[in-house]
Tab-separated table of C-alpha atoms and ligand atoms in Angstrom:
chain	number	residue	atom	x	y	z
A	1	MET	CA	241.574	168.311	1.335
A	2	GLN	CA	241.849	166.756	5.020
A	3	GLU	CA	238.731	166.211	7.130
A	4	GLU	CA	238.185	167.907	10.278
A	5	PRO	CA	236.744	165.507	12.462
A	6	TYR	CA	235.040	166.469	15.881
A	7	VAL	CA	233.649	163.986	17.899
A	8	MET	CA	231.418	163.780	21.168
A	9	VAL	CA	232.809	163.408	24.677
A	10	GLY	CA	232.983	159.696	25.440
A	11	GLY	CA	232.201	157.780	28.665
A	12	ASP	CA	229.427	158.450	31.069
A	13	GLY	CA	231.153	161.055	33.009
A	14	GLN	CA	229.478	164.588	33.738
A	15	TYR	CA	230.342	165.728	30.746
A	16	SER	CA	230.113	163.224	27.911
A	17	TYR	CA	227.639	163.269	25.536
A	18	ALA	CA	225.703	160.234	27.165
A	19	LYS	CA	224.665	162.490	29.681
A	20	ASN	CA	224.381	165.781	27.373
A	21	SER	CA	222.721	164.389	24.699
A	22	ASN	CA	218.444	165.162	26.109
A	23	LEU	CA	217.612	168.573	23.344
A	24	GLN	CA	218.915	165.469	20.223
A	25	ARG	CA	216.499	163.120	22.262
A	26	VAL	CA	213.799	165.565	22.456
A	27	GLY	CA	214.096	166.007	18.633
A	28	ALA	CA	214.354	161.757	18.227
A	29	ASP	CA	211.157	161.557	19.812
A	30	HIS	CA	209.180	163.981	17.801
A	31	ALA	CA	210.682	162.584	15.091
A	32	LYS	CA	209.517	159.218	16.144
A	33	THR	CA	205.452	159.203	14.920
A	34	LEU	CA	206.906	160.412	11.594
A	35	ILE	CA	209.520	157.367	10.977
A	36	ILE	CA	206.873	155.154	11.624
A	37	GLU	CA	204.661	156.590	8.973
A	38	ALA	CA	207.395	156.722	6.501
A	39	ILE	CA	207.908	153.154	7.021
A	40	THR	CA	204.460	152.252	7.050
A	41	GLU	CA	203.896	153.853	3.791
A	42	ASN	CA	206.824	154.072	1.981
A	43	LEU	CA	209.156	151.402	2.401
A	44	ASP	CA	209.438	149.153	-0.429
A	45	ILE	CA	209.862	145.266	1.293
A	46	ASP	CA	208.849	143.685	-1.637
A	47	GLU	CA	211.289	140.692	-2.893
A	48	ASN	CA	213.968	142.064	-4.414
A	49	VAL	CA	216.832	140.808	-6.956
A	50	SER	CA	219.272	143.533	-6.448
A	51	CYS	CA	219.678	142.723	-3.006
A	52	PRO	CA	221.844	139.590	-2.132
A	53	ASN	CA	220.102	138.442	0.779
A	54	SER	CA	216.771	139.549	0.968
A	55	ASN	CA	216.311	137.832	4.444
A	56	ILE	CA	218.727	140.314	6.161
A	57	PHE	CA	217.237	143.854	7.028
A	58	GLY	CA	220.334	146.027	7.269
A	59	ILE	CA	220.174	149.695	9.098
A	60	ALA	CA	222.083	152.348	9.824
A	61	ASP	CA	222.600	155.171	12.200
A	62	LEU	CA	225.098	157.457	11.173
A	63	GLY	CA	226.657	159.433	13.368
A	64	CYS	CA	225.271	157.362	15.906
A	65	SER	CA	227.854	158.875	18.552
A	66	VAL	CA	228.206	156.932	22.101
A	67	GLY	CA	224.639	156.320	22.790
A	68	PRO	CA	221.434	156.860	25.065
A	69	ASN	CA	219.483	157.793	21.721
A	70	THR	CA	220.491	155.940	18.967
A	71	TYR	CA	219.873	152.657	20.720
A	72	VAL	CA	216.024	153.890	21.112
A	73	SER	CA	216.096	154.946	17.509
A	74	MET	CA	217.174	151.429	16.177
A	75	LYS	CA	214.028	150.422	18.474
A	76	ASN	CA	211.606	152.469	16.734
A	77	ILE	CA	212.850	151.957	13.029
A	78	ILE	CA	212.770	147.920	13.979
A	79	GLU	CA	209.739	147.715	15.415
A	80	ALA	CA	207.842	149.521	12.808
A	81	VAL	CA	209.615	147.692	10.242
A	82	VAL	CA	208.013	144.258	11.906
A	83	GLN	CA	204.346	145.761	11.679
A	84	LYS	CA	205.046	146.513	8.122
A	85	TYR	CA	206.100	142.874	7.016
A	86	LYS	CA	203.297	141.669	9.771
A	87	SER	CA	201.015	143.384	7.940
A	88	LYS	CA	202.181	142.051	4.451
A	89	GLY	CA	202.016	138.659	5.763
A	90	ARG	CA	205.907	138.263	5.235
A	91	ASN	CA	207.997	136.218	7.283
A	92	LEU	CA	210.459	138.398	9.390
A	93	PRO	CA	214.125	139.405	8.869
A	94	GLU	CA	217.214	139.185	10.333
A	95	PHE	CA	217.804	142.806	11.824
A	96	GLN	CA	221.312	143.684	11.375
A	97	VAL	CA	222.516	147.081	12.981
A	98	PHE	CA	225.189	149.118	11.775
A	99	PHE	CA	226.425	151.713	14.172
A	100	ASN	CA	228.599	154.556	12.056
A	101	ASP	CA	230.531	157.271	13.668
A	102	HIS	CA	233.655	158.986	13.053
A	103	VAL	CA	237.217	156.961	14.104
A	104	SER	CA	237.578	158.297	17.379
A	105	ASN	CA	234.364	158.236	18.495
A	106	ASP	CA	233.591	156.476	22.106
A	107	PHE	CA	232.528	153.073	20.438
A	108	ASN	CA	233.517	151.165	23.728
A	109	THR	CA	230.876	153.087	25.785
A	110	LEU	CA	228.571	152.117	23.042
A	111	PHE	CA	228.970	148.614	22.965
A	112	ALA	CA	228.865	148.251	26.816
A	113	ASN	CA	225.517	149.837	26.743
A	114	LEU	CA	223.362	148.490	24.344
A	115	PRO	CA	220.376	147.201	24.954
A	116	ALA	CA	220.525	143.700	26.848
A	117	ASP	CA	217.166	142.744	24.750
A	118	ARG	CA	217.623	144.093	21.692
A	119	GLN	CA	216.020	142.400	18.588
A	120	TYR	CA	219.350	142.715	16.509
A	121	PHE	CA	222.894	141.969	15.363
A	122	GLY	CA	224.923	144.973	16.165
A	123	ALA	CA	228.011	146.204	14.352
A	124	GLY	CA	230.499	149.027	14.775
A	125	VAL	CA	231.374	150.923	11.590
A	126	PRO	CA	233.891	153.221	11.897
A	127	GLY	CA	234.844	156.473	9.015
A	128	SER	CA	233.173	159.332	7.844
A	129	PHE	CA	230.083	158.767	6.316
A	130	TYR	CA	231.201	161.640	3.391
A	131	HIS	CA	232.670	158.873	2.191
A	132	ARG	CA	231.401	154.796	1.022
A	133	LEU	CA	231.189	152.829	4.344
A	134	PHE	CA	228.909	149.629	3.183
A	135	PRO	CA	228.429	147.108	0.050
A	136	LYS	CA	225.894	148.348	-2.340
A	137	ALA	CA	222.336	147.370	-1.635
A	138	SER	CA	223.346	146.519	1.883
A	139	LEU	CA	221.042	148.566	3.746
A	140	LYS	CA	217.070	149.014	3.546
A	141	PHE	CA	217.176	151.677	5.808
A	142	VAL	CA	219.471	154.421	6.827
A	143	TYR	CA	219.134	157.107	9.789
A	144	SER	CA	221.006	160.000	10.797
A	145	ALA	CA	220.340	162.312	13.335
A	146	TYR	CA	221.909	165.476	14.311
A	147	ALA	CA	225.018	164.201	12.755
A	148	LEU	CA	224.605	166.154	8.944
A	149	HIS	CA	224.953	169.724	9.907
A	150	TRP	CA	228.668	168.517	11.117
A	151	LEU	CA	230.389	169.706	7.474
A	152	PHE	CA	233.783	167.617	6.176
A	153	ARG	CA	235.434	170.598	7.069
A	154	ALA	CA	234.957	174.484	7.472
A	155	PRO	CA	234.934	176.368	3.795
A	156	PRO	CA	238.544	177.120	3.116
A	157	GLU	CA	237.643	180.460	2.007
A	158	VAL	CA	236.497	181.762	5.722
A	159	GLY	CA	239.700	180.644	7.477
A	160	ASP	CA	241.862	182.511	5.039
A	161	LEU	CA	243.420	185.641	5.880
A	162	ASP	CA	244.198	187.066	2.583
A	163	SER	CA	240.562	186.112	1.619
A	164	ALA	CA	237.891	189.275	1.413
A	165	SER	CA	235.036	185.964	2.799
A	166	CYS	CA	237.202	186.035	5.437
A	167	ASN	CA	235.255	185.042	8.652
A	168	ARG	CA	236.978	187.321	11.224
A	169	GLY	CA	236.171	187.554	14.999
A	170	ARG	CA	233.597	185.202	14.758
A	171	LEU	CA	233.968	180.977	15.124
A	172	TYR	CA	230.748	180.524	13.051
A	173	TYR	CA	228.407	182.014	10.190
A	174	ARG	CA	225.684	183.637	12.428
A	175	ASN	CA	225.030	187.140	12.219
A	176	ALA	CA	228.577	186.878	9.747
A	177	THR	CA	228.746	188.841	6.086
A	178	LYS	CA	226.985	187.072	3.108
A	179	GLU	CA	229.703	185.674	1.697
A	180	VAL	CA	230.636	184.055	4.868
A	181	GLY	CA	226.985	182.402	4.555
A	182	GLN	CA	227.250	181.767	1.080
A	183	ALA	CA	230.714	180.113	1.392
A	184	TYR	CA	229.170	177.553	4.115
A	185	SER	CA	225.745	176.934	2.025
A	186	ALA	CA	228.279	176.173	-0.829
A	187	GLN	CA	230.566	173.995	1.798
A	188	PHE	CA	226.819	171.991	2.733
A	189	GLU	CA	226.463	171.426	-0.609
A	190	LYS	CA	229.178	170.033	-1.806
A	191	ASP	CA	229.299	167.558	1.267
A	192	MET	CA	225.766	166.657	1.078
A	193	GLU	CA	226.175	165.254	-2.505
A	194	SER	CA	229.127	163.497	-1.445
A	195	PHE	CA	226.799	161.946	1.496
A	196	LEU	CA	224.334	161.678	-1.242
A	197	SER	CA	226.615	159.666	-4.026
A	198	ALA	CA	227.527	157.369	-1.536
A	199	ARG	CA	224.339	156.775	0.436
A	200	ALA	CA	223.360	155.741	-3.110
A	201	GLU	CA	225.108	153.009	-3.927
A	202	GLU	CA	225.224	151.356	-0.739
A	203	LEU	CA	220.799	151.753	-0.076
A	204	ALA	CA	219.009	149.057	-1.379
A	205	PRO	CA	216.388	150.245	-4.555
A	206	GLY	CA	213.025	150.895	-2.662
A	207	GLY	CA	215.128	151.308	0.649
A	208	LEU	CA	215.066	154.607	2.892
A	209	MET	CA	216.472	157.171	4.691
A	210	ALA	CA	215.406	159.660	7.214
A	211	ILE	CA	217.859	162.072	8.227
A	212	LEU	CA	216.887	164.506	11.155
A	213	MET	CA	218.931	167.475	11.644
A	214	SER	CA	218.977	170.589	12.813
A	215	GLY	CA	217.961	173.447	10.103
A	216	ARG	CA	216.618	177.308	9.499
A	217	LYS	CA	213.129	178.246	8.593
A	218	ASP	CA	212.296	178.523	4.413
A	219	GLY	CA	213.573	181.823	3.362
A	220	THR	CA	216.080	182.815	5.830
A	221	LEU	CA	219.366	183.470	4.737
A	222	PRO	CA	222.077	181.468	6.144
A	223	ARG	CA	223.270	184.522	8.569
A	224	GLN	CA	220.176	184.142	9.765
A	225	SER	CA	220.916	180.687	11.313
A	226	SER	CA	219.171	179.528	14.543
A	227	ILE	CA	222.221	177.102	15.746
A	228	GLY	CA	225.150	179.206	16.773
A	229	PRO	CA	223.384	181.245	19.673
A	230	GLN	CA	224.776	178.458	21.816
A	231	ASP	CA	228.439	178.807	21.021
A	232	LEU	CA	227.975	182.800	21.685
A	233	PRO	CA	229.874	182.428	25.466
A	234	LEU	CA	233.052	180.075	23.886
A	235	GLU	CA	233.358	183.056	20.911
A	236	SER	CA	232.979	186.264	23.403
A	237	SER	CA	235.539	183.832	25.705
A	238	LEU	CA	237.582	183.395	22.638
A	239	LEU	CA	237.785	187.078	21.832
A	240	ASP	CA	238.669	187.950	25.693
A	241	LEU	CA	241.324	185.850	25.143
A	242	VAL	CA	242.467	186.999	21.962
A	243	ASN	CA	241.966	190.876	23.214
A	244	GLU	CA	244.035	189.980	26.635
A	245	GLY	CA	246.734	188.710	24.186
A	246	ILE	CA	246.793	184.787	25.483
A	247	ILE	CA	245.673	183.589	21.832
A	248	SER	CA	246.677	185.465	18.546
A	249	LYS	CA	244.021	187.450	16.306
A	250	ASP	CA	245.039	185.768	13.556
A	251	LYS	CA	244.124	182.217	15.253
A	252	MET	CA	240.883	183.413	16.227
A	253	ASP	CA	240.446	184.829	12.205
A	254	SER	CA	241.045	181.444	10.868
A	255	PHE	CA	239.226	179.548	12.816
A	256	ASN	CA	235.260	178.793	11.882
A	257	LEU	CA	233.566	175.942	13.256
A	258	PRO	CA	232.404	173.195	10.606
A	259	ILE	CA	228.661	173.495	11.433
A	260	TYR	CA	226.097	174.415	9.053
A	261	GLY	CA	221.981	174.592	9.112
A	262	PRO	CA	220.535	174.809	5.611
A	263	SER	CA	216.751	174.956	5.036
A	264	ALA	CA	214.242	173.116	3.377
A	265	GLU	CA	214.502	174.674	0.266
A	266	GLU	CA	218.292	174.047	0.239
A	267	ILE	CA	218.251	170.310	1.128
A	268	LYS	CA	215.434	169.732	-1.794
A	269	ALA	CA	217.527	171.273	-4.329
A	270	ILE	CA	220.447	169.052	-3.698
A	271	VAL	CA	218.289	165.777	-3.798
A	272	VAL	CA	216.517	166.448	-6.826
A	273	LYS	CA	219.995	167.387	-8.648
A	274	ASN	CA	221.932	164.063	-7.208
A	275	GLU	CA	219.026	162.274	-9.300
A	276	HIS	CA	219.470	158.584	-6.741
A	277	PHE	CA	216.708	159.301	-4.492
A	278	ASP	CA	212.963	160.594	-4.032
A	279	ILE	CA	211.833	162.975	-1.310
A	280	VAL	CA	208.702	161.297	-0.192
A	281	ARG	CA	208.555	163.441	2.705
A	282	LEU	CA	210.521	167.020	3.936
A	283	ILE	CA	209.425	168.604	7.079
A	284	THR	CA	210.177	171.303	9.297
A	285	LEU	CA	209.965	170.713	13.479
A	286	THR	CA	208.451	173.885	13.782
A	287	SER	CA	209.262	173.271	17.800
A	288	ASN	CA	213.110	173.365	17.025
A	289	SER	CA	213.313	173.980	13.347
A	290	SER	CA	214.824	170.619	12.856
A	291	LEU	CA	214.596	169.282	9.270
A	292	MET	CA	213.324	165.804	8.548
A	293	PRO	CA	213.904	164.717	4.912
A	294	THR	CA	213.022	161.077	4.240
A	295	VAL	CA	214.393	159.857	0.990
A	296	ARG	CA	213.829	156.473	-1.342
A	297	ARG	CA	216.192	155.247	-3.200
A	298	GLY	CA	215.293	154.834	-6.677
A	299	VAL	CA	214.263	151.379	-8.052
B	301	LIG	C1	225.116	165.444	18.145
B	301	LIG	S1	225.644	163.727	18.017
B	301	LIG	C2	224.420	163.060	17.391
B	301	LIG	C3	223.937	161.474	17.895
B	301	LIG	C4	222.912	160.859	17.614
B	301	LIG	N1	222.819	160.670	16.296
B	301	LIG	C5	221.908	161.129	18.386
B	301	LIG	O1	221.153	161.656	17.781
B	301	LIG	O2	222.237	161.366	19.573
B	301	LIG	C6	226.661	163.945	16.002
B	301	LIG	C7	227.504	163.004	15.708
B	301	LIG	O3	227.525	162.820	13.989
B	301	LIG	C8	229.020	162.582	14.334
B	301	LIG	N2	229.728	162.932	12.737
B	301	LIG	C9	229.906	164.101	12.378
B	301	LIG	N3	230.560	163.769	11.097
B	301	LIG	C10	230.470	162.880	10.876
B	301	LIG	C11	231.036	162.289	9.663
B	301	LIG	N4	231.665	162.913	9.071
B	301	LIG	N5	231.254	160.292	9.715
B	301	LIG	C12	230.310	159.889	11.159
B	301	LIG	N6	229.627	160.529	12.373
B	301	LIG	C13	230.159	162.086	12.366
B	301	LIG	C14	229.934	162.842	15.329
B	301	LIG	O4	231.146	162.599	15.737
B	301	LIG	C15	229.061	162.851	16.322
B	301	LIG	O5	229.170	161.632	16.939
B	302	LIG	MG1	236.929	183.118	12.401
């Protein structure tokens, strides 16, 4: 099955991600204290034989887009790690930050605006985070913000005109049938399993992974998703185009956005089943229903 990659608008013009990512920035600001706490309390910085060069502290931001949020998050993470090393009386490592996103992401804009005073060596890593991206045990900290709600692809059955689960007249599973919601949930489980298995190879034992993502409250159904309302104007515009005969009804019915907002319970069940990570925290930010699971690679 082919992946369906959608990237953010590049450059720094009026409609660029760089100028339209304040909501994500607010989420990352809320998560800052939580990340610092997780690093202080749960990051294992003891010398580790399985990490080839323990003087290099590798950090990856998966789905970093074009900035500027990634610069702020990387700075916050490094400051917290430096504090941890200092508090343990350890010599500081050298930091290497890997900025990952889809191949078609505007890496030029990302690189052009890297902060001049950065305390790390930066590198771009193109490719989907649903596959392996890094050598074994080469990372100590993995971060990903507002990227994992992008599925590998929309579940095929919701776009299949012959299927009972076809998501007719909708772009998305909000307010859709139970079957459509379940198909999205199953796709998320499958994708998250691929994501966790790849990261289990790449994260050094004792390393941490902090994920910030859109989600929904425990005890609610997928169809009650809090993400989606912002896509309703697009959905109704497309339906107008169908009614005016400009696009075909079949095209509209078979198209679906590959986005999913899980509940904390769903994430917990997937991490437990995967067996490579311990959940050190699983926080729901009440302000915007964002979820923040932090997991630790088993030693
Ligand atoms: C909403 S942006 C978030 C950017 C940034 N992390 C922030 O918080 O501002 C989501 C990013 O995830 C990237 N993304 C989605 N699926 C991906 C995948 N499978 N592999 C790598 N990047 C992906 C998109 O290309 C996009 O740049
Ligand atoms: Mg549809």
